[in-house]
């Protein structure tokens, strides 16, 4: 069984941000992601102020990635519409773009990202993952 200092299952925002932070701290994590390339996910791509600030803290400027500022909300039902200013600054950015950039940043900081590798089972007691290709990797 392969062993690594830090093992991350999944390359969504949570996994990619964790990989980025660990790599930044010198932990050289390995991240396992089943998709072979950046992909669209079912998500509105809405970034609230807290998410924008959190991403900024880990070095990701969402506006530099092409995020569009969002300042108001609009509800439309037939011919009726209602609008209101948002009480905070927000932004819209596709998850495809955000996830790809987070993962690339993690790689640039030293994380190893293994794409196209599906996890079949998580074994928390042994701190390892069983992979669909029959492999086993432990953290
Ligand atoms: C309809 C909808 C709209 C949403 N809109 C918004 C929004 O506008 N703004 C917002 O902030 N949040 C939104 N969310 C919530 C947001 O999508 C989640 O909070 C976010 O995706 C969670 O990130 P994550 O990294 O934990 O998981 P995920 O984004 O689910 O990432 C998990 C990753 O793990 C990989 N993976 C899964 N299984 C395996 C496996 N067996 N082996 C290997 N890899 C695997 C996947 O391919 C994926 O890349 C929305 C959610 C839904 C359902």
CSV table of N, CA and C and ligand atoms in Angstrom, one decimal:
chain,number,residue,atom,x,y,z
A,1,UNK,N,0.8,-1.2,0.0
A,1,UNK,CA,0.0,0.0,0.0
A,1,UNK,C,0.9,1.2,0.0
A,2,UNK,N,0.5,2.2,-0.9
A,2,UNK,CA,1.2,3.5,-0.9
A,2,UNK,C,0.8,4.3,0.4
A,3,UNK,N,1.7,5.0,0.9
A,3,UNK,CA,1.5,5.9,2.0
A,3,UNK,C,1.8,7.4,1.7
A,4,UNK,N,1.1,8.3,2.2
A,4,UNK,CA,1.4,9.7,2.0
A,4,UNK,C,1.1,10.4,3.3
A,5,UNK,N,1.7,11.6,3.5
A,5,UNK,CA,1.6,12.3,4.7
A,5,UNK,C,0.2,12.8,5.0
A,6,UNK,N,-0.4,13.3,3.9
A,6,UNK,CA,-1.8,13.8,4.0
A,6,UNK,C,-2.6,13.4,2.7
A,7,UNK,N,-3.8,12.8,3.0
A,7,UNK,CA,-4.6,12.3,1.9
A,7,UNK,C,-5.9,12.9,1.9
A,8,UNK,N,-6.3,13.4,0.7
A,8,UNK,CA,-7.6,14.1,0.5
A,8,UNK,C,-8.5,13.4,-0.5
A,9,UNK,N,-9.7,13.1,-0.1
A,9,UNK,CA,-10.7,12.5,-1.0
A,9,UNK,C,-11.6,13.6,-1.7
A,10,UNK,N,-11.4,13.7,-3.0
A,10,UNK,CA,-12.3,14.6,-3.7
A,10,UNK,C,-11.7,16.0,-3.9
A,11,UNK,N,-11.8,16.5,-5.2
A,11,UNK,CA,-11.2,17.7,-5.5
A,11,UNK,C,-12.2,18.8,-5.8
A,12,UNK,N,-13.3,18.9,-5.0
A,12,UNK,CA,-14.2,20.0,-5.0
A,12,UNK,C,-13.6,21.1,-4.2
A,13,UNK,N,-14.4,22.2,-3.9
A,13,UNK,CA,-13.8,23.3,-3.2
A,13,UNK,C,-13.2,23.0,-1.9
A,14,UNK,N,-13.8,22.1,-1.1
A,14,UNK,CA,-13.3,21.7,0.2
A,14,UNK,C,-12.0,21.0,0.1
A,15,UNK,N,-11.9,19.9,-0.8
A,15,UNK,CA,-10.7,19.2,-1.0
A,15,UNK,C,-9.6,20.0,-1.6
A,16,UNK,N,-9.9,20.8,-2.6
A,16,UNK,CA,-8.9,21.6,-3.2
A,16,UNK,C,-8.3,22.6,-2.3
A,17,UNK,N,-9.2,23.3,-1.5
A,17,UNK,CA,-8.7,24.3,-0.6
A,17,UNK,C,-7.8,23.7,0.5
A,18,UNK,N,-8.3,22.5,1.0
A,18,UNK,CA,-7.5,21.8,2.0
A,18,UNK,C,-6.1,21.4,1.4
A,19,UNK,N,-6.1,20.9,0.2
A,19,UNK,CA,-4.8,20.6,-0.5
A,19,UNK,C,-3.9,21.8,-0.6
A,20,UNK,N,-4.5,22.9,-1.0
A,20,UNK,CA,-3.8,24.1,-1.1
A,20,UNK,C,-3.1,24.6,0.2
A,21,UNK,N,-3.9,24.5,1.2
A,21,UNK,CA,-3.4,25.0,2.5
A,21,UNK,C,-2.3,24.0,3.1
A,22,UNK,N,-2.6,22.7,2.9
A,22,UNK,CA,-1.6,21.7,3.4
A,22,UNK,C,-0.3,21.9,2.6
A,23,UNK,N,-0.4,22.0,1.3
A,23,UNK,CA,0.8,22.2,0.4
A,23,UNK,C,1.5,23.4,0.8
A,24,UNK,N,0.8,24.5,1.0
A,24,UNK,CA,1.4,25.8,1.4
A,24,UNK,C,2.2,25.6,2.7
A,25,UNK,N,1.7,24.7,3.6
A,25,UNK,CA,2.4,24.5,4.9
A,25,UNK,C,3.5,23.4,4.8
A,26,UNK,N,3.7,22.9,3.5
A,26,UNK,CA,4.8,22.0,3.3
A,26,UNK,C,4.4,20.5,3.5
A,27,UNK,N,3.1,20.2,3.6
A,27,UNK,CA,2.8,18.8,3.9
A,27,UNK,C,2.8,17.9,2.7
A,28,UNK,N,2.9,18.4,1.5
A,28,UNK,CA,2.9,17.6,0.3
A,28,UNK,C,1.7,16.6,0.2
A,29,UNK,N,0.5,17.0,0.3
A,29,UNK,CA,-0.7,16.1,0.3
A,29,UNK,C,-0.9,15.5,-1.1
A,30,UNK,N,-1.6,14.3,-1.0
A,30,UNK,CA,-2.1,13.7,-2.3
A,30,UNK,C,-3.6,13.8,-2.3
A,31,UNK,N,-4.2,14.3,-3.4
A,31,UNK,CA,-5.6,14.5,-3.5
A,31,UNK,C,-6.1,13.5,-4.6
A,32,UNK,N,-7.2,12.8,-4.3
A,32,UNK,CA,-7.7,11.8,-5.3
A,32,UNK,C,-9.1,12.3,-5.8
A,33,UNK,N,-9.2,12.5,-7.1
A,33,UNK,CA,-10.4,13.0,-7.7
A,33,UNK,C,-10.8,12.1,-8.9
A,34,UNK,N,-12.1,11.7,-8.9
A,34,UNK,CA,-12.5,10.7,-9.9
A,34,UNK,C,-12.7,11.3,-11.3
A,35,UNK,N,-12.9,12.6,-11.4
A,35,UNK,CA,-13.1,13.2,-12.7
A,35,UNK,C,-11.8,13.4,-13.4
A,36,UNK,N,-11.7,13.2,-14.7
A,36,UNK,CA,-10.4,13.3,-15.4
A,36,UNK,C,-10.0,14.8,-15.6
A,37,UNK,N,-11.0,15.7,-15.7
A,37,UNK,CA,-10.7,17.1,-16.0
A,37,UNK,C,-11.7,18.0,-15.3
A,38,UNK,N,-11.4,19.3,-15.3
A,38,UNK,CA,-12.4,20.2,-14.8
A,38,UNK,C,-13.8,20.0,-15.4
A,39,UNK,N,-14.8,20.1,-14.6
A,39,UNK,CA,-16.2,19.7,-15.1
A,39,UNK,C,-17.2,20.7,-14.4
A,40,UNK,N,-18.3,20.7,-15.1
A,40,UNK,CA,-19.5,21.5,-14.6
A,40,UNK,C,-20.1,20.7,-13.5
A,41,UNK,N,-20.6,21.4,-12.5
A,41,UNK,CA,-21.4,20.7,-11.4
A,41,UNK,C,-22.7,21.5,-11.2
A,42,UNK,N,-23.7,20.8,-10.6
A,42,UNK,CA,-25.0,21.5,-10.3
A,42,UNK,C,-24.7,22.4,-9.1
A,43,UNK,N,-24.6,23.7,-9.4
A,43,UNK,CA,-24.3,24.7,-8.4
A,43,UNK,C,-24.6,26.1,-9.0
A,44,UNK,N,-25.1,27.0,-8.2
A,44,UNK,CA,-25.4,28.3,-8.7
A,44,UNK,C,-24.2,29.2,-9.0
A,45,UNK,N,-23.1,28.8,-8.4
A,45,UNK,CA,-21.9,29.6,-8.6
A,45,UNK,C,-22.0,30.9,-7.9
A,46,UNK,N,-22.9,31.0,-6.9
A,46,UNK,CA,-23.0,32.3,-6.1
A,46,UNK,C,-22.0,32.3,-5.0
A,47,UNK,N,-21.2,33.3,-4.9
A,47,UNK,CA,-20.2,33.4,-3.8
A,47,UNK,C,-20.6,34.6,-2.9
A,48,UNK,N,-21.1,34.2,-1.7
A,48,UNK,CA,-21.4,35.3,-0.7
A,48,UNK,C,-20.2,35.9,-0.2
A,49,UNK,N,-20.3,37.0,0.6
A,49,UNK,CA,-19.2,37.8,1.1
A,49,UNK,C,-18.2,36.9,1.9
A,50,UNK,N,-18.8,36.0,2.7
A,50,UNK,CA,-17.9,35.1,3.5
A,50,UNK,C,-17.0,34.2,2.6
A,51,UNK,N,-17.6,33.7,1.6
A,51,UNK,CA,-16.9,32.8,0.7
A,51,UNK,C,-15.8,33.6,0.0
A,52,UNK,N,-16.1,34.8,-0.5
A,52,UNK,CA,-15.1,35.6,-1.2
A,52,UNK,C,-13.9,35.9,-0.2
A,53,UNK,N,-14.3,36.2,1.0
A,53,UNK,CA,-13.2,36.6,2.0
A,53,UNK,C,-12.4,35.4,2.3
A,54,UNK,N,-13.0,34.2,2.5
A,54,UNK,CA,-12.3,33.0,2.8
A,54,UNK,C,-11.3,32.6,1.7
A,55,UNK,N,-11.8,32.7,0.4
A,55,UNK,CA,-11.0,32.4,-0.7
A,55,UNK,C,-9.8,33.4,-0.8
A,56,UNK,N,-10.1,34.7,-0.5
A,56,UNK,CA,-9.0,35.7,-0.5
A,56,UNK,C,-7.9,35.3,0.5
A,57,UNK,N,-8.4,34.8,1.7
A,57,UNK,CA,-7.4,34.5,2.7
A,57,UNK,C,-6.4,33.4,2.3
A,58,UNK,N,-6.9,32.5,1.4
A,58,UNK,CA,-6.0,31.5,0.9
A,58,UNK,C,-5.4,31.8,-0.5
A,59,UNK,N,-5.5,33.1,-0.8
A,59,UNK,CA,-4.7,33.6,-2.0
A,59,UNK,C,-5.5,33.6,-3.3
A,60,UNK,N,-6.8,33.3,-3.2
A,60,UNK,CA,-7.6,33.3,-4.4
A,60,UNK,C,-8.5,34.5,-4.6
A,61,UNK,N,-8.2,35.4,-5.6
A,61,UNK,CA,-9.0,36.6,-5.8
A,61,UNK,C,-10.0,36.2,-6.9
A,62,UNK,N,-11.3,36.0,-6.5
A,62,UNK,CA,-12.3,35.5,-7.4
A,62,UNK,C,-12.5,36.5,-8.6
A,63,UNK,N,-12.3,37.8,-8.3
A,63,UNK,CA,-12.5,38.7,-9.4
A,63,UNK,C,-11.4,38.6,-10.5
A,64,UNK,N,-10.2,38.3,-10.0
A,64,UNK,CA,-9.1,38.1,-11.0
A,64,UNK,C,-9.4,36.8,-11.9
A,65,UNK,N,-10.3,35.9,-11.3
A,65,UNK,CA,-10.6,34.7,-12.1
A,65,UNK,C,-11.8,35.0,-13.0
A,66,UNK,N,-12.4,36.2,-13.0
A,66,UNK,CA,-13.5,36.5,-13.9
A,66,UNK,C,-14.9,36.5,-13.2
A,67,UNK,N,-14.9,36.5,-11.9
A,67,UNK,CA,-16.2,36.5,-11.2
A,67,UNK,C,-16.9,37.9,-11.4
A,68,UNK,N,-18.2,37.8,-11.6
A,68,UNK,CA,-19.0,39.0,-11.8
A,68,UNK,C,-19.6,39.5,-10.5
A,69,UNK,N,-19.5,40.8,-10.1
A,69,UNK,CA,-20.1,41.3,-8.9
A,69,UNK,C,-21.6,41.1,-8.9
A,70,UNK,N,-22.2,40.8,-7.8
A,70,UNK,CA,-23.7,40.7,-7.7
A,70,UNK,C,-24.1,41.6,-6.6
A,71,UNK,N,-24.9,42.6,-6.9
A,71,UNK,CA,-25.3,43.5,-5.8
A,71,UNK,C,-26.8,43.5,-5.5
A,72,UNK,N,-27.6,42.8,-6.3
A,72,UNK,CA,-29.0,42.7,-5.9
A,72,UNK,C,-29.6,41.4,-6.3
A,73,UNK,N,-30.8,41.1,-5.7
A,73,UNK,CA,-31.5,39.9,-6.0
A,73,UNK,C,-32.8,40.3,-6.7
A,74,UNK,N,-33.2,39.4,-7.6
A,74,UNK,CA,-34.5,39.7,-8.4
A,74,UNK,C,-35.3,38.5,-8.5
A,75,UNK,N,-36.6,38.6,-8.2
A,75,UNK,CA,-37.5,37.5,-8.3
A,75,UNK,C,-38.5,37.8,-9.3
A,76,UNK,N,-38.7,36.9,-10.3
A,76,UNK,CA,-39.7,37.1,-11.3
A,76,UNK,C,-40.7,36.0,-11.3
A,77,UNK,N,-42.0,36.4,-11.3
A,77,UNK,CA,-43.0,35.4,-11.4
A,77,UNK,C,-44.1,35.9,-12.4
A,78,UNK,N,-44.1,35.3,-13.6
A,78,UNK,CA,-44.9,35.8,-14.7
A,78,UNK,C,-44.5,37.3,-15.0
A,79,UNK,N,-45.5,38.2,-14.9
A,79,UNK,CA,-45.2,39.6,-15.2
A,79,UNK,C,-44.8,40.4,-14.0
A,80,UNK,N,-44.8,39.7,-12.8
A,80,UNK,CA,-44.5,40.4,-11.6
A,80,UNK,C,-43.0,40.2,-11.3
A,81,UNK,N,-42.4,41.3,-10.8
A,81,UNK,CA,-41.0,41.2,-10.4
A,81,UNK,C,-40.7,42.0,-9.1
A,82,UNK,N,-39.8,41.5,-8.3
A,82,UNK,CA,-39.4,42.2,-7.1
A,82,UNK,C,-37.9,42.2,-7.1
A,83,UNK,N,-37.3,43.3,-6.6
A,83,UNK,CA,-35.9,43.5,-6.6
A,83,UNK,C,-35.5,44.0,-5.2
A,84,UNK,N,-34.3,43.6,-4.8
A,84,UNK,CA,-33.8,44.2,-3.5
A,84,UNK,C,-32.3,44.2,-3.6
A,85,UNK,N,-31.7,45.2,-3.0
A,85,UNK,CA,-30.2,45.2,-2.8
A,85,UNK,C,-29.8,44.1,-1.9
A,86,UNK,N,-28.7,43.5,-2.2
A,86,UNK,CA,-28.1,42.5,-1.2
A,86,UNK,C,-27.5,43.3,-0.1
A,87,UNK,N,-27.6,42.8,1.1
A,87,UNK,CA,-26.9,43.5,2.2
A,87,UNK,C,-25.4,43.3,2.3
A,88,UNK,N,-24.9,42.6,1.4
A,88,UNK,CA,-23.4,42.3,1.3
A,88,UNK,C,-22.9,42.2,-0.1
A,89,UNK,N,-21.6,42.4,-0.3
A,89,UNK,CA,-21.1,42.2,-1.7
A,89,UNK,C,-21.0,40.7,-2.0
A,90,UNK,N,-21.4,40.4,-3.2
A,90,UNK,CA,-21.4,39.0,-3.6
A,90,UNK,C,-20.9,38.9,-5.0
A,91,UNK,N,-20.7,37.6,-5.5
A,91,UNK,CA,-20.2,37.5,-6.8
A,91,UNK,C,-20.7,36.2,-7.4
A,92,UNK,N,-20.6,36.1,-8.7
A,92,UNK,CA,-20.9,34.8,-9.4
A,92,UNK,C,-19.7,34.3,-10.2
A,93,UNK,N,-19.4,33.0,-10.1
A,93,UNK,CA,-18.3,32.4,-10.8
A,93,UNK,C,-18.6,31.0,-11.0
A,94,UNK,N,-18.4,30.5,-12.2
A,94,UNK,CA,-18.7,29.1,-12.5
A,94,UNK,C,-17.8,28.2,-11.6
A,95,UNK,N,-18.5,27.1,-11.2
A,95,UNK,CA,-17.7,26.1,-10.4
A,95,UNK,C,-16.6,25.4,-11.2
A,96,UNK,N,-16.9,25.3,-12.4
A,96,UNK,CA,-15.9,24.7,-13.3
A,96,UNK,C,-14.6,25.5,-13.2
A,97,UNK,N,-14.7,26.8,-13.3
A,97,UNK,CA,-13.6,27.7,-13.2
A,97,UNK,C,-12.9,27.7,-11.8
A,98,UNK,N,-13.8,27.9,-10.8
A,98,UNK,CA,-13.3,28.0,-9.4
A,98,UNK,C,-12.6,26.7,-9.0
A,99,UNK,N,-13.2,25.6,-9.3
A,99,UNK,CA,-12.6,24.3,-8.9
A,99,UNK,C,-11.3,24.1,-9.6
A,100,UNK,N,-11.3,24.4,-10.9
A,100,UNK,CA,-10.0,24.2,-11.7
A,100,UNK,C,-8.9,25.1,-11.2
A,101,UNK,N,-9.2,26.3,-10.8
A,101,UNK,CA,-8.2,27.2,-10.3
A,101,UNK,C,-7.7,26.8,-9.0
A,102,UNK,N,-8.6,26.4,-8.1
A,102,UNK,CA,-8.2,26.0,-6.8
A,102,UNK,C,-7.3,24.8,-6.9
A,103,UNK,N,-7.6,23.8,-7.7
A,103,UNK,CA,-6.8,22.6,-7.9
A,103,UNK,C,-5.4,23.0,-8.5
A,104,UNK,N,-5.4,23.9,-9.5
A,104,UNK,CA,-4.2,24.3,-10.1
A,104,UNK,C,-3.3,25.0,-9.1
A,105,UNK,N,-3.9,25.8,-8.2
A,105,UNK,CA,-3.1,26.5,-7.2
A,105,UNK,C,-2.5,25.5,-6.2
A,106,UNK,N,-3.3,24.5,-5.9
A,106,UNK,CA,-2.8,23.5,-5.0
A,106,UNK,C,-1.6,22.7,-5.6
A,107,UNK,N,-1.7,22.4,-6.9
A,107,UNK,CA,-0.6,21.7,-7.6
A,107,UNK,C,0.6,22.6,-7.6
A,108,UNK,N,0.4,23.9,-7.9
A,108,UNK,CA,1.5,24.9,-8.0
A,108,UNK,C,2.2,25.0,-6.6
A,109,UNK,N,1.5,24.8,-5.5
A,109,UNK,CA,2.1,24.9,-4.2
A,109,UNK,C,2.7,23.5,-3.8
A,110,UNK,N,2.6,22.5,-4.6
A,110,UNK,CA,3.2,21.2,-4.3
A,110,UNK,C,2.4,20.0,-4.0
A,111,UNK,N,1.0,20.2,-4.1
A,111,UNK,CA,0.1,19.0,-3.9
A,111,UNK,C,0.2,18.1,-5.1
A,112,UNK,N,0.0,16.8,-4.9
A,112,UNK,CA,-0.1,15.9,-6.0
A,112,UNK,C,-1.6,15.6,-6.2
A,113,UNK,N,-2.1,15.9,-7.4
A,113,UNK,CA,-3.5,15.7,-7.7
A,113,UNK,C,-3.6,14.5,-8.7
A,114,UNK,N,-4.3,13.4,-8.2
A,114,UNK,CA,-4.4,12.2,-9.1
A,114,UNK,C,-5.9,12.2,-9.6
A,115,UNK,N,-6.0,12.6,-10.9
A,115,UNK,CA,-7.3,12.7,-11.5
A,115,UNK,C,-7.7,11.4,-12.2
A,116,UNK,N,-9.0,11.2,-12.3
A,116,UNK,CA,-9.5,9.9,-13.0
A,116,UNK,C,-9.3,8.7,-12.1
A,117,UNK,N,-9.2,8.9,-10.8
A,117,UNK,CA,-9.1,7.8,-9.9
A,117,UNK,C,-10.3,7.8,-8.9
A,118,UNK,N,-11.1,6.8,-9.0
A,118,UNK,CA,-12.3,6.8,-8.2
A,118,UNK,C,-12.0,6.1,-6.9
A,119,UNK,N,-12.6,6.6,-5.8
A,119,UNK,CA,-12.5,5.9,-4.5
A,119,UNK,C,-13.6,5.0,-4.3
A,120,UNK,N,-13.4,3.8,-4.0
A,120,UNK,CA,-14.4,2.8,-3.8
A,120,UNK,C,-14.9,2.7,-2.4
A,121,UNK,N,-13.9,2.9,-1.4
A,121,UNK,CA,-14.3,2.8,0.0
A,121,UNK,C,-13.3,3.6,0.8
A,122,UNK,N,-13.9,4.3,1.8
A,122,UNK,CA,-13.0,5.0,2.8
A,122,UNK,C,-12.9,4.2,4.0
A,123,UNK,N,-11.7,3.9,4.5
A,123,UNK,CA,-11.5,3.1,5.7
A,123,UNK,C,-10.9,4.0,6.8
A,124,UNK,N,-11.8,4.7,7.6
A,124,UNK,CA,-11.3,5.7,8.5
A,124,UNK,C,-10.4,5.1,9.6
A,125,UNK,N,-10.7,3.9,10.0
A,125,UNK,CA,-9.9,3.2,11.1
A,125,UNK,C,-8.5,3.0,10.6
A,126,UNK,N,-8.3,2.6,9.4
A,126,UNK,CA,-7.0,2.4,8.9
A,126,UNK,C,-6.4,3.6,8.2
A,127,UNK,N,-7.2,4.7,8.2
A,127,UNK,CA,-6.8,6.0,7.6
A,127,UNK,C,-6.4,5.7,6.1
A,128,UNK,N,-7.2,5.0,5.4
A,128,UNK,CA,-6.8,4.8,4.0
A,128,UNK,C,-8.0,4.7,3.1
A,129,UNK,N,-7.7,4.8,1.8
A,129,UNK,CA,-8.8,4.7,0.8
A,129,UNK,C,-8.6,3.5,-0.1
A,130,UNK,N,-9.7,2.7,-0.4
A,130,UNK,CA,-9.6,1.7,-1.4
A,130,UNK,C,-10.0,2.3,-2.7
A,131,UNK,N,-9.2,2.1,-3.8
A,131,UNK,CA,-9.5,2.7,-5.1
A,131,UNK,C,-10.2,1.7,-6.0
A,132,UNK,N,-10.9,2.3,-7.0
A,132,UNK,CA,-11.7,1.4,-7.9
A,132,UNK,C,-10.8,0.6,-8.7
A,133,UNK,N,-9.5,1.0,-8.9
A,133,UNK,CA,-8.6,0.2,-9.7
A,133,UNK,C,-7.9,-0.9,-8.9
A,134,UNK,N,-8.3,-1.0,-7.7
A,134,UNK,CA,-7.8,-2.1,-6.9
A,134,UNK,C,-6.7,-1.6,-5.9
A,135,UNK,N,-6.2,-0.4,-6.2
A,135,UNK,CA,-5.1,0.2,-5.3
A,135,UNK,C,-5.6,0.6,-4.0
A,136,UNK,N,-4.7,0.8,-3.1
A,136,UNK,CA,-5.0,1.2,-1.7
A,136,UNK,C,-4.0,2.3,-1.3
A,137,UNK,N,-4.5,3.4,-0.8
A,137,UNK,CA,-3.5,4.5,-0.4
A,137,UNK,C,-3.9,4.9,1.0
A,138,UNK,N,-2.8,5.1,1.8
A,138,UNK,CA,-3.1,5.5,3.2
A,138,UNK,C,-2.4,6.8,3.5
A,139,UNK,N,-3.1,7.5,4.5
A,139,UNK,CA,-2.6,8.8,4.9
A,139,UNK,C,-1.9,8.8,6.2
B,1,LIG,C1,-28.4,22.8,-6.9
B,1,LIG,C2,-27.3,23.3,-6.0
B,1,LIG,C3,-26.9,24.7,-6.1
B,1,LIG,C4,-25.9,25.2,-5.3
B,1,LIG,N1,-25.6,26.5,-5.4
B,1,LIG,C5,-24.6,27.0,-4.6
B,1,LIG,C6,-24.2,28.4,-4.8
B,1,LIG,O1,-24.8,29.1,-5.6
B,1,LIG,N2,-23.3,28.9,-4.0
B,1,LIG,C7,-22.7,28.1,-3.0
B,1,LIG,O2,-21.8,28.6,-2.3
B,1,LIG,N3,-23.0,26.8,-2.9
B,1,LIG,C8,-24.0,26.2,-3.7
B,1,LIG,N4,-24.3,24.9,-3.5
B,1,LIG,C9,-23.6,24.1,-2.5
B,1,LIG,C10,-22.2,23.7,-3.1
B,1,LIG,O3,-22.3,23.1,-4.3
B,1,LIG,C11,-21.5,22.8,-2.1
B,1,LIG,O4,-21.4,23.4,-0.8
B,1,LIG,C12,-20.1,22.4,-2.5
B,1,LIG,O5,-20.0,21.8,-3.8
B,1,LIG,C13,-19.4,21.5,-1.5
B,1,LIG,O6,-18.1,21.3,-1.9
B,1,LIG,P1,-17.3,20.0,-1.6
B,1,LIG,O7,-15.9,20.2,-2.0
B,1,LIG,O8,-17.5,19.6,-0.1
B,1,LIG,O9,-18.0,18.8,-2.4
B,1,LIG,P2,-18.2,18.7,-4.0
B,1,LIG,O10,-18.3,20.0,-4.6
B,1,LIG,O11,-19.3,17.7,-4.1
B,1,LIG,O12,-16.9,18.0,-4.5
B,1,LIG,C14,-16.6,16.6,-4.2
B,1,LIG,C15,-15.6,16.2,-5.2
B,1,LIG,O13,-15.3,14.8,-4.9
B,1,LIG,C16,-15.2,14.0,-6.1
B,1,LIG,N5,-15.7,12.7,-5.8
B,1,LIG,C17,-16.9,12.3,-5.4
B,1,LIG,N6,-17.0,11.0,-5.2
B,1,LIG,C18,-15.7,10.5,-5.5
B,1,LIG,C19,-15.1,9.2,-5.4
B,1,LIG,N7,-15.8,8.1,-5.1
B,1,LIG,N8,-13.8,9.1,-5.8
B,1,LIG,C20,-13.1,10.2,-6.1
B,1,LIG,N9,-13.6,11.4,-6.2
B,1,LIG,C21,-14.9,11.6,-5.8
B,1,LIG,C22,-16.2,14.8,-7.0
B,1,LIG,O14,-15.9,14.5,-8.4
B,1,LIG,C23,-16.0,16.2,-6.7
B,1,LIG,O15,-15.0,16.8,-7.5
B,1,LIG,C24,-25.3,24.3,-4.4
B,1,LIG,C25,-25.6,23.0,-4.3
B,1,LIG,C26,-26.6,22.5,-5.1
B,1,LIG,C27,-27.0,21.0,-5.0
